[in-house]
CSV table of C-alpha atoms in Angstrom, one decimal:
chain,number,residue,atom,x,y,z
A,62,UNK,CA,-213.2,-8.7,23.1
A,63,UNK,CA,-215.4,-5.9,21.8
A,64,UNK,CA,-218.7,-7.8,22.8
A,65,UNK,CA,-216.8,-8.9,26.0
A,66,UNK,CA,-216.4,-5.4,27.0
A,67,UNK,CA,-219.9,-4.0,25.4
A,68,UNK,CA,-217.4,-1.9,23.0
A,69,UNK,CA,-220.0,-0.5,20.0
A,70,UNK,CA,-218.7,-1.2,16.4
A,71,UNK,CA,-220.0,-1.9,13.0
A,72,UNK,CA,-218.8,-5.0,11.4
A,73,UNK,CA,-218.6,-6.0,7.7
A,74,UNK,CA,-217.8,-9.3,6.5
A,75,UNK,CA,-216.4,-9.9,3.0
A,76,UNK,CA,-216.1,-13.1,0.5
A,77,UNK,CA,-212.4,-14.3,1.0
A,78,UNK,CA,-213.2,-15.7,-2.3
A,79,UNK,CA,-213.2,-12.6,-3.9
A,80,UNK,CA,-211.7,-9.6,-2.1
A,81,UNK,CA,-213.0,-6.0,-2.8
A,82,UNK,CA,-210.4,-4.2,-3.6
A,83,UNK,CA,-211.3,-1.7,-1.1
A,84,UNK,CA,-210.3,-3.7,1.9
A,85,UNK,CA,-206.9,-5.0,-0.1
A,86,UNK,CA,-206.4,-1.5,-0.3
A,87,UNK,CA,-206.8,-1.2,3.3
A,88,UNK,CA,-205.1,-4.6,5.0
A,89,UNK,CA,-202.0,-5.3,4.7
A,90,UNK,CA,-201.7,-8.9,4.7
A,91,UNK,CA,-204.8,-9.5,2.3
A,92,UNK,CA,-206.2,-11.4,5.3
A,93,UNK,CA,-208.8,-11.0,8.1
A,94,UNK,CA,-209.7,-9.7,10.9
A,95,UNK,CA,-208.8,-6.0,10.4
A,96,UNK,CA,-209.8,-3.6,12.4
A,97,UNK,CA,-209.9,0.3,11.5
A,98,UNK,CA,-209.7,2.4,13.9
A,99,UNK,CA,-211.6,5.8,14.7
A,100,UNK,CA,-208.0,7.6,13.6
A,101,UNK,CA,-208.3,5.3,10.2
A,102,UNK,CA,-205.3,2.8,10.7
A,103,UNK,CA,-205.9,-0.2,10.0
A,104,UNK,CA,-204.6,-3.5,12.9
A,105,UNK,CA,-204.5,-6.8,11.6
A,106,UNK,CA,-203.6,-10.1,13.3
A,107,UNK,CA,-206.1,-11.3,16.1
A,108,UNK,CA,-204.0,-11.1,19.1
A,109,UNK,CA,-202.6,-7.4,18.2
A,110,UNK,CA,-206.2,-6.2,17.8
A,111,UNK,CA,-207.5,-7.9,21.0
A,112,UNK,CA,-204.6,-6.3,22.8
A,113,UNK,CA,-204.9,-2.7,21.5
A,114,UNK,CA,-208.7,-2.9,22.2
A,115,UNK,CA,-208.0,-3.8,25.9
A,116,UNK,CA,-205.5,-0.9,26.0
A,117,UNK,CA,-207.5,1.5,25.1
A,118,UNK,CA,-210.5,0.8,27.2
A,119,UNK,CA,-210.7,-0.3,30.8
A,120,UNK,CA,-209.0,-3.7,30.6
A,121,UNK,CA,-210.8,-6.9,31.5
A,122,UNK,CA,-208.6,-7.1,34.6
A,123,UNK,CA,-206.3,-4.5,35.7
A,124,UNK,CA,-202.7,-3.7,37.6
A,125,UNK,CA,-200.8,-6.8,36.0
A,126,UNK,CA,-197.5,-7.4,36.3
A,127,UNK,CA,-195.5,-6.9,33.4
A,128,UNK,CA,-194.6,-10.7,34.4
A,129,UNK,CA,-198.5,-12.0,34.4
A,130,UNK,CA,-198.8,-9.8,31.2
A,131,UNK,CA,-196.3,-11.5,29.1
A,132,UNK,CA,-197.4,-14.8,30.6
A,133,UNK,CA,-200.7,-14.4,29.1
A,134,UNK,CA,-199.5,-12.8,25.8
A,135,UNK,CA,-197.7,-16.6,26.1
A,136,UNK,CA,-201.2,-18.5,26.6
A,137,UNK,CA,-203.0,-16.5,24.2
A,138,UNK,CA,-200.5,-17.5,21.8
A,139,UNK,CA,-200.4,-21.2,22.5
A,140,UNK,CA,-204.2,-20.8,20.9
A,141,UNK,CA,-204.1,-18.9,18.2
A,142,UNK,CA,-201.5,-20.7,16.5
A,143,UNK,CA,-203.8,-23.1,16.6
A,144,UNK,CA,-206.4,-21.9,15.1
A,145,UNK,CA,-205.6,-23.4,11.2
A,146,UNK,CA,-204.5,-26.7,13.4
A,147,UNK,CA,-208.0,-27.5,14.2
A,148,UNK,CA,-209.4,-25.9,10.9
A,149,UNK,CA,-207.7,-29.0,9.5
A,150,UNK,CA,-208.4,-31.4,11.7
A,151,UNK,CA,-211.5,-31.1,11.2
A,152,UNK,CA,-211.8,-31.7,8.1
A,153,UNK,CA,-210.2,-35.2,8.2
A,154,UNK,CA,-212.0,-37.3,6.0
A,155,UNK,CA,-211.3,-40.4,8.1
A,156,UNK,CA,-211.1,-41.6,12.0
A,157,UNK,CA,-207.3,-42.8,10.8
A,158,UNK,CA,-207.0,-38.9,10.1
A,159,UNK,CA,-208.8,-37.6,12.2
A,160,UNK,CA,-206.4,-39.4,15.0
A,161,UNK,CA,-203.0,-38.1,13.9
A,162,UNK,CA,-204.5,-34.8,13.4
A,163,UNK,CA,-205.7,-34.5,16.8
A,164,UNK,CA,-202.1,-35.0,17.8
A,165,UNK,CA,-201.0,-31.3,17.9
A,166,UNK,CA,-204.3,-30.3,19.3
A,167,UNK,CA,-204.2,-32.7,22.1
A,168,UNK,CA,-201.1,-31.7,23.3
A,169,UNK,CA,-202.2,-27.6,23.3
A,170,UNK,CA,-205.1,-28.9,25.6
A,171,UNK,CA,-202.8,-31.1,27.8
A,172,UNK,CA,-200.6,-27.6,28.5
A,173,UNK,CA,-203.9,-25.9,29.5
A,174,UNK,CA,-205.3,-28.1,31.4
A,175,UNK,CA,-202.5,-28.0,33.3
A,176,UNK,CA,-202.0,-24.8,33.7
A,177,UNK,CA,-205.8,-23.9,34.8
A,178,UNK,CA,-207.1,-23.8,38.3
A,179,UNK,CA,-210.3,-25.9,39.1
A,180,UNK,CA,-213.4,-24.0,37.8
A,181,UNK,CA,-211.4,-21.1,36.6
A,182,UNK,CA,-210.5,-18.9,33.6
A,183,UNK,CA,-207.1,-18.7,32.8
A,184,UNK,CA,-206.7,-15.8,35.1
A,185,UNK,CA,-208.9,-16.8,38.1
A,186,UNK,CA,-212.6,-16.1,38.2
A,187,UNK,CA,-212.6,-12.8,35.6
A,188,UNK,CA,-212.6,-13.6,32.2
A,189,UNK,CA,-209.0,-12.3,30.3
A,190,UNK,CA,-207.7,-11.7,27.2
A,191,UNK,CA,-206.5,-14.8,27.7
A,192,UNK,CA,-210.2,-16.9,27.3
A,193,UNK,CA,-210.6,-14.3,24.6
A,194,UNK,CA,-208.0,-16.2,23.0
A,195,UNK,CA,-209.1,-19.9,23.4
A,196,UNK,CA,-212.6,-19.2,23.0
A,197,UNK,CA,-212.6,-19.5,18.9
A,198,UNK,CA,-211.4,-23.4,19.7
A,199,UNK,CA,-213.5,-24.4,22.3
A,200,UNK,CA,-216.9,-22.9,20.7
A,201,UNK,CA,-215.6,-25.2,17.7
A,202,UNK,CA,-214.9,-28.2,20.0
A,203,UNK,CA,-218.3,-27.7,21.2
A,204,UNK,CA,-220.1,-27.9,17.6
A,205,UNK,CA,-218.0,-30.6,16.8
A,206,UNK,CA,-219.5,-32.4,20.4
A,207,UNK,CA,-223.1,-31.2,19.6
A,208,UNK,CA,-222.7,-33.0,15.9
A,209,UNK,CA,-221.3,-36.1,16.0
A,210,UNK,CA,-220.3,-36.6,19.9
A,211,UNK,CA,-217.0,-36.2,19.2
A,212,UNK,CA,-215.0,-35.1,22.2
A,213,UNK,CA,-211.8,-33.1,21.6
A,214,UNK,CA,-212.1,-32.5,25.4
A,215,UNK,CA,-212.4,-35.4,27.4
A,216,UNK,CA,-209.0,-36.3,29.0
A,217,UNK,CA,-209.1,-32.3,30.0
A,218,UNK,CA,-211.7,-31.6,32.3
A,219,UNK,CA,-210.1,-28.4,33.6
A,220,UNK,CA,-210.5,-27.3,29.5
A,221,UNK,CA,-213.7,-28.6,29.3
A,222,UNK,CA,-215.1,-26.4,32.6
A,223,UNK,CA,-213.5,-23.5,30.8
A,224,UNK,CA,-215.4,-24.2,27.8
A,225,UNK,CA,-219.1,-24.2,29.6
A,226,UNK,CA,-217.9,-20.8,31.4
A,227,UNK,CA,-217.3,-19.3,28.2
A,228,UNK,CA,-220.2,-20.5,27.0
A,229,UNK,CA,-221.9,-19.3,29.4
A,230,UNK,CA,-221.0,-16.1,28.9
A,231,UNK,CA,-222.7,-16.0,25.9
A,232,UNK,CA,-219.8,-15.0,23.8
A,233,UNK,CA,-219.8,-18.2,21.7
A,234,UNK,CA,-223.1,-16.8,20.2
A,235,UNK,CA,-221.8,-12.6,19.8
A,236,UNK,CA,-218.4,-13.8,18.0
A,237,UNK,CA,-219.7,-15.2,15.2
A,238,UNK,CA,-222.7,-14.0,12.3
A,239,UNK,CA,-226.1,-15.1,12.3
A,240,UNK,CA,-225.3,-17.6,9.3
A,241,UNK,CA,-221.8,-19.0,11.0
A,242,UNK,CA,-223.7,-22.4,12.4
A,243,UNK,CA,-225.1,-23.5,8.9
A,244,UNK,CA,-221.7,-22.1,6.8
A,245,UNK,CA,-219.7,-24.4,10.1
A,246,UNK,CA,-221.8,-27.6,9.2
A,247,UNK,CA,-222.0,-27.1,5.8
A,248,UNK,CA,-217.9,-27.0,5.5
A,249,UNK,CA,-216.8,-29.0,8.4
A,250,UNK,CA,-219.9,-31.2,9.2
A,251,UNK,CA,-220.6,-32.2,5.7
A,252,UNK,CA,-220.8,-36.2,4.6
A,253,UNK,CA,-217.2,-35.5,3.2
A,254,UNK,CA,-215.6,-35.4,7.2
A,255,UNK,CA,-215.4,-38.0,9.5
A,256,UNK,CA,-217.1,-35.6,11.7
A,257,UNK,CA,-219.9,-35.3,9.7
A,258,UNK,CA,-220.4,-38.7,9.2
A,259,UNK,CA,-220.5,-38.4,12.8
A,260,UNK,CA,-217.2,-39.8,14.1
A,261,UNK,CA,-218.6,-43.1,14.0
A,262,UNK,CA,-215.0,-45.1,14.9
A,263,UNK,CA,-216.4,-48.5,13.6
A,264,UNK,CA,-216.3,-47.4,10.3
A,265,UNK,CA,-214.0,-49.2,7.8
A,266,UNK,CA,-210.9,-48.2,6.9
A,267,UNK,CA,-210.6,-47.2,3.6
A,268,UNK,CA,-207.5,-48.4,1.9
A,269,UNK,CA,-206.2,-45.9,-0.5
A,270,UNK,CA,-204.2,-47.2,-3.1
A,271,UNK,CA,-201.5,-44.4,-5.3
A,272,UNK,CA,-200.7,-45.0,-8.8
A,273,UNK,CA,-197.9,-43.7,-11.0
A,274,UNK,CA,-199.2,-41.2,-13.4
A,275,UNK,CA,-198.0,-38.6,-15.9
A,276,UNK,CA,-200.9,-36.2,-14.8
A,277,UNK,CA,-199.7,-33.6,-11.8
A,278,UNK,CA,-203.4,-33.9,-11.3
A,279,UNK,CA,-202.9,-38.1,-10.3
């Protein structure tokens, strides 16, 4: 939203790993994105913080209804609680996986694509909070497609036009740090993932066989 609306900040990313206390001290949650504001208080949860930056700049588009307002806040939610949906999916280590996984994610897409007009944002032809929202999955739908050929998109064609305006935009780029591609591959795209292995859906099954043991470890 802040590159979206050519907003100045300074950003500084942190090992999730290993917290400095500094920002623990700061966030209330523990967890990210937080944004502190030029009055010091700290916002946390994405949707929150992409709606207090659009109120307190000129919005993205203006004079909604409180009726096309909430129906937004309603889209924008139907992707971020997706977010850690597709985080796991795509780490499914096999096509079996990979396929019950996509269930959820599937049916998020179906809504959209639905919903959208032909060749449109969510809102019409100006991008909205909205996109804003979406964008974090269809940038990763993309890398997924660029890797292996995987398509998470392609029974939803109105999605998949949404996805090339975005990137087109150039936002998939400005939302993410210079070392997000290799750290996205190196995690999600490794030999460990279906993905990775490059969604090839002739690949064996592997059966996997469970064992009584007196370990919690198996």
């Amino acid at each position: 939203m802040l590159e979206a609306k050519y907003i100045p900040y300074e950003i500084e990313y942190i090992d999730l790993k290993n917290k400095p206390r500094w920002f623990l001290d700061i966030s209330p949650t523990g967890q990210v994105p937080l944004l502190v504001t030029e009055t010091g208080d700290s916002l946390f949860e994405s949707d929150a913080i992409v709606e207090y930056i659009d109120e307190v700049s000129k919005p993205l588009i203006a004079d909604l209804s409180p009726e096309q307002r909430a129906i937004n806040k309603a889209w924008s939610y139907q992707a971020s609680k997706h977010y850690l949906v597709q985080c796991l999916t795509m780490q499914s280590d096999s096509k079996e996986v990979l396929t019950e996984r996509s269930e959820k994610l599937n049916k998020a897409f179906e809504k959209a694509d639905k919903f959208l007009g032909n060749g449109s944002f969510f809102c019409g032809e100006t991008i909205s909070k909205v996109d804003i929202a979406w964008l974090p999955l269809l940038h990763r739908a993309l890398l997924v497609e660029n890797h292996s050929g995987f398509h998470f998109l392609t029974n939803y064609p109105k999605v998949k036009i949404l996805q090339k305006k975005l990137e087109g935009t150039g936002l998939f780029d400005k939302s993410v740090p210079d070392d997000f591609y290799e750290s996205f591959s190196n995690f999600y795209l490794a030999e460990r993932t279906f993905l990775g292995r490059g969604a090839d859906f002739s690949e064996p099954s592997v059966e996997v066989v469970t064992t009584t043991s007196s370990s919690c470890c198996g």
